Short mmCIF file of C-alpha atoms in Angstrom, two decimals:
data_model
loop_
_atom_site.label_atom_id
_atom_site.label_comp_id
_atom_site.label_asym_id
_atom_site.label_seq_id
_atom_site.Cartn_x
_atom_site.Cartn_y
_atom_site.Cartn_z
CA MET H 3 -24.15 -16.49 14.14
CA SER H 4 -25.83 -18.12 11.22
CA ARG H 5 -24.63 -16.03 9.17
CA TYR H 6 -20.64 -17.04 9.61
CA LEU H 7 -21.96 -20.94 10.38
CA ARG H 8 -19.73 -22.04 7.45
CA GLN H 9 -16.52 -20.86 8.88
CA MET H 10 -17.23 -21.22 12.30
CA THR H 11 -17.01 -24.85 11.34
CA LEU H 12 -13.42 -24.62 11.39
CA PRO H 13 -11.70 -26.08 14.00
CA GLU H 14 -9.16 -22.57 13.40
CA VAL H 15 -12.34 -20.57 13.58
CA GLY H 16 -14.81 -21.50 16.13
CA VAL H 17 -16.79 -18.85 18.54
CA GLU H 18 -14.00 -17.57 19.67
CA GLY H 19 -11.74 -17.11 16.35
CA GLN H 20 -15.30 -15.33 15.47
CA ARG H 21 -15.38 -13.27 18.34
CA ARG H 22 -11.95 -11.66 17.27
CA LEU H 23 -13.56 -10.70 14.07
CA THR H 24 -16.12 -9.61 15.05
CA LYS H 25 -13.47 -7.00 17.55
CA ALA H 26 -10.83 -6.54 15.08
CA HIS H 27 -9.77 -3.44 13.31
CA VAL H 28 -8.34 -3.77 9.55
CA LEU H 29 -7.40 -0.20 7.81
CA VAL H 30 -7.88 -0.96 3.71
CA VAL H 31 -5.82 1.60 1.18
CA GLY H 32 -6.82 1.50 -1.88
CA ALA H 33 -10.56 0.23 -2.83
CA GLY H 34 -9.26 -0.36 -6.68
CA GLY H 35 -8.80 -4.24 -8.12
CA LEU H 36 -7.18 -5.26 -5.42
CA GLY H 37 -9.20 -3.76 -2.82
CA CYS H 38 -12.71 -5.03 -3.18
CA PRO H 39 -12.40 -8.50 -3.55
CA VAL H 40 -9.96 -7.54 -0.17
CA LEU H 41 -13.19 -5.91 1.29
CA GLN H 42 -15.54 -7.44 -0.13
CA TYR H 43 -14.29 -11.11 1.96
CA LEU H 44 -13.20 -8.87 5.06
CA ALA H 45 -16.56 -7.61 5.29
CA GLY H 46 -18.46 -11.09 4.35
CA ALA H 47 -16.65 -13.17 7.13
CA GLY H 48 -17.17 -10.39 9.47
CA VAL H 49 -14.43 -8.29 10.23
CA GLY H 50 -16.15 -5.74 12.66
CA ARG H 51 -13.80 -2.28 11.78
CA ILE H 52 -12.97 -1.46 8.27
CA THR H 53 -11.17 2.23 7.95
CA LEU H 54 -11.50 2.43 3.83
CA LEU H 55 -8.73 5.09 2.32
CA ASP H 56 -9.30 6.13 -1.54
CA PRO H 57 -9.14 9.81 -3.21
CA ASP H 58 -10.42 8.28 -6.54
CA HIS H 59 -13.91 8.33 -8.32
CA VAL H 60 -15.05 4.78 -9.69
CA GLU H 61 -14.92 5.45 -13.88
CA GLU H 62 -16.21 3.19 -16.48
CA SER H 63 -12.97 1.40 -17.20
CA ASN H 64 -12.15 0.36 -13.61
CA LEU H 65 -15.67 -2.30 -13.77
CA HIS H 66 -13.76 -4.49 -15.32
CA ARG H 67 -11.34 -5.99 -12.89
CA GLN H 68 -13.66 -3.68 -9.47
CA PRO H 69 -17.61 -5.95 -9.74
CA LEU H 70 -18.33 -4.58 -6.38
CA TYR H 71 -18.66 -1.39 -8.20
CA ARG H 72 -22.15 -0.34 -10.52
CA MET H 73 -23.02 1.50 -13.34
CA SER H 74 -24.42 3.95 -11.26
CA ASP H 75 -21.68 4.32 -9.40
CA LEU H 76 -20.32 5.99 -11.86
CA GLY H 77 -18.35 9.13 -10.46
CA CYS H 78 -18.51 8.59 -7.18
CA ALA H 79 -15.78 8.55 -4.00
CA LYS H 80 -14.72 4.43 -4.16
CA ALA H 81 -14.80 4.68 -0.76
CA LEU H 82 -18.37 6.18 -0.11
CA ALA H 83 -19.47 3.65 -2.75
CA ALA H 84 -17.93 0.52 -1.13
CA ARG H 85 -18.89 1.86 2.30
CA ALA H 86 -22.40 1.10 0.85
CA HIS H 87 -21.79 -1.39 -1.31
CA LEU H 88 -20.29 -4.32 1.91
CA ARG H 89 -23.44 -2.25 4.90
CA ALA H 90 -25.53 -3.37 1.69
CA ALA H 91 -24.90 -6.64 2.43
CA ASN H 92 -23.92 -7.63 6.27
CA PRO H 93 -25.00 -3.98 8.45
CA GLU H 94 -23.30 -4.75 11.10
CA LEU H 95 -20.41 -4.27 10.26
CA THR H 96 -19.14 -0.91 11.10
CA ILE H 97 -16.69 1.29 8.14
CA ASP H 98 -15.43 4.19 7.95
CA ALA H 99 -15.25 5.57 4.55
CA ARG H 100 -12.28 8.44 4.39
CA VAL H 101 -12.03 9.62 0.91
CA GLN H 102 -8.42 10.43 0.93
CA THR H 103 -4.72 9.30 0.02
CA LEU H 104 -2.14 7.82 2.73
CA HIS H 105 0.60 10.51 3.43
CA PRO H 106 2.82 10.48 5.34
CA GLY H 107 1.24 12.69 8.03
CA ASN H 108 -2.26 10.20 8.23
CA ALA H 109 -0.70 7.61 8.39
CA PRO H 110 1.06 6.94 11.70
CA LEU H 111 -2.65 7.67 13.29
CA LEU H 112 -4.14 5.12 11.22
CA VAL H 113 -1.96 2.27 11.08
CA ALA H 114 -1.22 3.11 15.16
CA ALA H 115 -5.07 2.01 15.49
CA ALA H 116 -5.34 -0.87 13.66
CA ASP H 117 -4.58 -4.58 14.21
CA VAL H 118 -3.40 -5.67 10.88
CA VAL H 119 -3.00 -2.97 7.72
CA VAL H 120 -3.74 -3.77 4.37
CA ASP H 121 -2.32 -2.31 1.16
CA ALA H 122 -3.95 -2.70 -1.58
CA ALA H 123 -3.57 1.26 -3.25
CA ASP H 124 -0.81 0.15 -6.47
CA SER H 125 0.93 2.63 -5.27
CA PHE H 126 4.91 2.16 -4.53
CA ALA H 127 5.57 5.20 -2.13
CA VAL H 128 1.84 3.83 -0.48
CA SER H 129 3.09 0.20 -0.10
CA TYR H 130 6.54 1.73 1.06
CA MET H 131 5.22 4.90 3.24
CA LEU H 132 2.73 2.05 5.21
CA SER H 133 5.36 -0.52 5.71
CA ASP H 134 7.89 1.66 6.88
CA THR H 135 5.19 2.90 9.62
CA CYS H 136 4.46 -0.45 10.33
CA HIS H 137 7.40 -1.43 10.72
CA ARG H 138 8.51 1.40 13.46
CA GLN H 139 4.98 0.11 15.08
CA GLY H 140 4.60 -2.89 15.12
CA VAL H 141 1.38 -3.47 12.99
CA PRO H 142 1.52 -6.52 10.69
CA LEU H 143 1.33 -5.12 6.43
CA ILE H 144 -0.74 -7.16 4.11
CA SER H 145 0.88 -5.96 1.13
CA ALA H 146 0.32 -6.81 -2.38
CA SER H 147 0.54 -6.21 -6.27
CA ALA H 148 -0.71 -7.56 -10.20
CA LEU H 149 0.04 -6.21 -12.63
CA GLY H 150 -1.20 -7.59 -16.32
CA GLN H 151 -1.61 -12.23 -15.68
CA LYS H 152 1.07 -12.19 -12.60
CA GLY H 153 0.81 -10.39 -8.66
CA TYR H 154 1.92 -11.79 -5.18
CA ALA H 155 1.09 -10.93 -1.57
CA GLY H 156 2.97 -11.15 1.36
CA GLY H 157 2.88 -10.70 5.10
CA PHE H 158 5.27 -8.36 5.93
CA CYS H 159 5.90 -5.92 9.16
CA GLY H 160 4.40 -7.19 12.66
CA HIS H 161 5.54 -9.83 14.61
CA GLY H 162 8.89 -9.82 14.06
CA ALA H 163 7.99 -10.37 10.42
CA PRO H 164 10.36 -8.30 7.89
CA SER H 165 9.44 -4.80 6.38
CA LEU H 166 8.97 -4.32 2.62
CA ARG H 167 12.38 -3.40 2.65
CA ALA H 168 13.56 -5.38 3.54
CA VAL H 169 12.63 -8.24 0.25
CA PHE H 170 11.88 -5.20 -2.09
CA PRO H 171 15.16 -2.55 -1.54
CA ARG H 172 15.52 -1.46 -4.81
CA LEU H 173 12.65 -0.81 -6.66
CA PRO H 174 11.55 -1.61 -9.91
CA ASP H 175 13.16 -0.21 -13.74
CA ARG H 176 9.90 1.26 -14.93
CA GLY H 177 7.62 2.19 -12.58
CA ALA H 178 4.09 0.56 -14.61
CA THR H 179 0.74 0.36 -13.75
CA CYS H 180 -2.05 -1.49 -14.15
CA ALA H 181 -2.98 1.61 -16.11
CA SER H 182 -0.13 1.61 -17.79
CA ALA H 183 0.75 -1.81 -18.81
CA GLY H 184 -2.93 -3.47 -18.36
CA VAL H 185 -4.38 -6.76 -16.10
CA LEU H 186 -7.02 -9.25 -16.58
CA GLY H 187 -9.10 -8.82 -14.02
CA PRO H 188 -9.47 -12.22 -12.61
CA VAL H 189 -5.90 -11.55 -11.36
CA VAL H 190 -6.62 -8.90 -9.34
CA GLY H 191 -9.79 -10.74 -8.21
CA MET H 192 -7.64 -14.27 -7.28
CA ILE H 193 -4.18 -11.71 -5.28
CA GLY H 194 -7.13 -9.26 -3.10
CA ALA H 195 -9.29 -12.63 -2.66
CA LEU H 196 -5.15 -14.00 -1.41
CA GLN H 197 -5.27 -10.42 0.69
CA ALA H 198 -7.91 -11.36 2.62
CA GLN H 199 -7.32 -15.16 3.45
CA MET H 200 -3.70 -13.82 4.44
CA THR H 201 -5.55 -11.12 6.87
CA LEU H 202 -8.26 -13.04 8.41
CA GLN H 203 -4.82 -15.77 9.39
CA VAL H 204 -2.97 -12.71 11.41
CA LEU H 205 -6.16 -11.93 13.08
CA LEU H 206 -7.19 -15.89 14.00
CA HIS H 207 -3.64 -16.04 14.76
CA HIS H 208 -3.40 -18.29 11.82
CA THR H 209 0.06 -21.14 12.70
CA PRO H 210 1.82 -20.92 10.59
CA SER H 211 1.41 -17.83 10.07
CA PRO H 212 1.32 -15.55 6.72
CA LEU H 213 3.81 -12.86 8.19
CA GLY H 214 6.94 -14.06 6.60
CA GLN H 215 5.60 -15.69 3.40
CA ILE H 216 4.70 -13.81 -0.02
CA VAL H 217 2.61 -16.62 -2.68
CA THR H 218 3.38 -15.80 -5.86
CA LEU H 219 0.49 -16.40 -9.04
CA ASP H 220 1.45 -16.52 -12.56
CA MET H 221 -1.39 -17.29 -15.17
CA GLN H 222 0.46 -16.97 -17.51
CA ARG H 223 2.03 -20.48 -16.85
CA PRO H 224 -0.49 -20.91 -14.80
CA ARG H 225 1.36 -21.50 -11.85
CA PHE H 226 0.98 -20.80 -7.42
CA ASP H 227 4.36 -20.42 -6.00
CA GLY H 228 6.47 -18.37 -3.30
CA PHE H 229 8.61 -18.75 -0.47
CA ALA H 230 9.24 -17.63 3.17
CA PHE H 231 11.26 -14.29 4.04
CA HIS H 232 11.33 -14.66 7.53
CA ALA H 233 15.76 -14.31 7.72
CA ALA H 234 15.51 -10.94 5.02
CA PRO H 235 17.70 -8.57 6.63
CA GLU H 236 16.54 -4.95 6.80
CA PRO H 237 18.48 -2.22 4.72
CA GLN H 238 21.29 -0.22 7.21
CA ILE H 239 20.12 2.85 5.31
CA ALA H 240 16.15 3.65 4.28
CA VAL H 241 15.97 6.96 2.42
CA PRO H 242 12.04 7.72 4.03
CA PHE H 243 9.31 9.53 2.41
CA VAL H 244 7.85 12.74 3.78
CA SER H 245 5.38 15.01 3.50
CA ARG H 246 4.91 18.48 2.24
CA SER H 247 4.59 20.01 5.50
CA GLU H 248 7.39 18.26 7.02
CA ILE H 249 9.80 19.91 4.04
CA ARG H 250 11.93 22.53 6.34
CA PRO H 251 12.77 25.71 5.95
CA ALA H 252 16.71 24.77 5.81
CA ASP H 253 15.92 21.55 3.42
CA GLN H 254 17.95 21.74 0.36
CA VAL H 255 14.61 20.91 -2.05
CA ILE H 256 14.05 19.53 -5.32
CA GLU H 257 11.45 19.19 -8.09
CA LEU H 258 12.17 16.80 -10.56
CA ARG H 259 9.35 17.43 -12.40
CA SER H 260 9.08 20.23 -15.35
CA ALA H 261 6.96 23.37 -15.27
CA GLU H 262 4.74 21.34 -17.67
CA GLU H 263 4.15 18.52 -15.21
CA ALA H 264 4.17 21.02 -11.90
CA PRO H 265 3.30 24.52 -12.22
CA GLU H 266 3.72 25.68 -8.70
CA ILE H 267 6.73 23.83 -6.93
CA ILE H 268 6.60 21.70 -4.02
CA ALA H 269 8.77 25.05 -1.83
CA PRO H 270 9.62 28.02 -1.91
CA GLN H 271 13.18 27.47 -1.93
CA ALA H 272 12.60 24.56 -4.55
CA GLN H 273 15.42 24.82 -6.94
CA ARG H 274 13.38 22.20 -10.42
CA LEU H 275 16.55 20.24 -11.69
CA SER H 276 16.40 17.18 -14.18
CA THR H 277 16.75 13.36 -13.52
CA HIS H 278 19.30 14.06 -16.01
CA SER H 279 21.69 16.86 -13.51
CA ILE H 280 22.03 14.93 -10.11
CA ASP H 281 24.84 14.06 -10.61
CA ASP H 282 26.51 17.22 -11.17
CA LEU H 283 24.48 17.92 -7.31
CA GLN H 284 27.06 18.65 -4.79
CA PRO H 285 24.45 19.04 -1.48
CA ASP H 286 26.56 20.05 1.37
CA PRO H 287 26.37 16.78 4.00
CA ALA H 288 24.64 18.98 6.65
CA GLN H 289 21.99 19.92 4.69
CA ARG H 290 18.97 17.51 4.35
CA VAL H 291 18.51 16.78 0.58
CA VAL H 292 14.54 16.35 -0.39
CA LEU H 293 13.86 15.21 -3.65
CA CYS H 294 9.98 15.12 -4.70
CA CYS H 295 8.60 13.97 -8.58
CA ALA H 296 4.56 12.52 -9.14
CA SER H 297 4.93 9.06 -7.42
CA GLY H 298 8.25 8.95 -6.10
CA LEU H 299 10.30 6.80 -8.55
CA ARG H 300 12.28 9.61 -10.08
CA ALA H 301 13.25 11.06 -6.69
CA TRP H 302 13.91 7.07 -5.20
CA ARG H 303 16.04 6.81 -8.83
CA ALA H 304 18.21 9.99 -7.63
CA ALA H 305 18.20 9.09 -4.02
CA GLU H 306 20.71 6.19 -5.14
CA CYS H 307 22.44 8.45 -7.72
CA LEU H 308 23.53 10.93 -4.49
CA GLN H 309 23.78 7.61 -1.98
CA ALA H 310 26.73 6.36 -4.10
CA LYS H 311 28.32 9.39 -4.22
CA GLY H 312 28.33 9.50 -0.17
CA HIS H 313 25.34 11.76 1.03
CA ASP H 314 22.63 9.96 2.99
CA ASN H 315 20.93 13.03 3.93
CA LEU H 316 17.77 12.29 1.46
CA ALA H 317 14.34 12.14 2.25
CA LEU H 318 11.32 10.92 -1.14
CA LEU H 319 8.14 13.34 -1.08
CA ALA H 320 5.64 11.76 -4.22
CA ALA H 321 3.23 13.97 -5.29
CA THR H 322 0.96 11.91 -5.80
CA ALA H 323 0.68 10.61 -2.01
CA CYS H 324 1.25 14.24 -0.10
CA GLU H 325 -1.58 15.75 1.83
#
């Protein structure tokens, strides 16, 4: 136990707290800029079992903000490279590394097996899928986002805490990512470290709990801030994300991607429409409409247009987060 002596000295950890961490199972979705510090600090703290999902491979452009990896890892699957480095530092851990995407088909079983879920995926579709699943199953979710020199980390779902949808019922106008808008490495490092801290506090039954709390970071000023959202109401109608396998023959499937983006349509009955054509769509109220695009952002916007016309039998499909 000498490895964990410094944290066991804390009265809120102690021997019993360390036992809790050793027996804990955390699902971490994403091994990128946020996932790297999350994984390093959870592994360093002695979280006994970590399930890690990430479909990507290490690229040189990752290294400025993902210091878990080395030049020798280029081209390797992030999940497998991360497991190798984490186990080299702490061989006592059990790390189930999976080179795969989180999608509506595998989310329920993965979430059900975890004590806490960490969303480090840098994908709003994955974030909402995880939130929906965690909220249904009562599993705490630690979700975060970082962009440019700003970011946040928050505790959602589980133990009565509101979901991500309760706090962010609408998406931003643009789906900017680290790749498109840029980010400084220390910012994602700090936000990832906050996620790890919140995760450990949930596992240790810390009071006050980080669930129902958001911590914000603005390094342009620089300053930390935050707020509580314990009373945030859940949206009455939340359009779910679905997998390709969940498309029914009777569904009206709208493919919002062009033929150049997606030469093969998502389902045999799919029809291609541009986002500008959604206003002219008159769906059958008894028929579910499945809206598909790459990230889910255009599908979400199209769903808002249809909801404004009174059609609520909707589902979203994000091709980048789909089996």
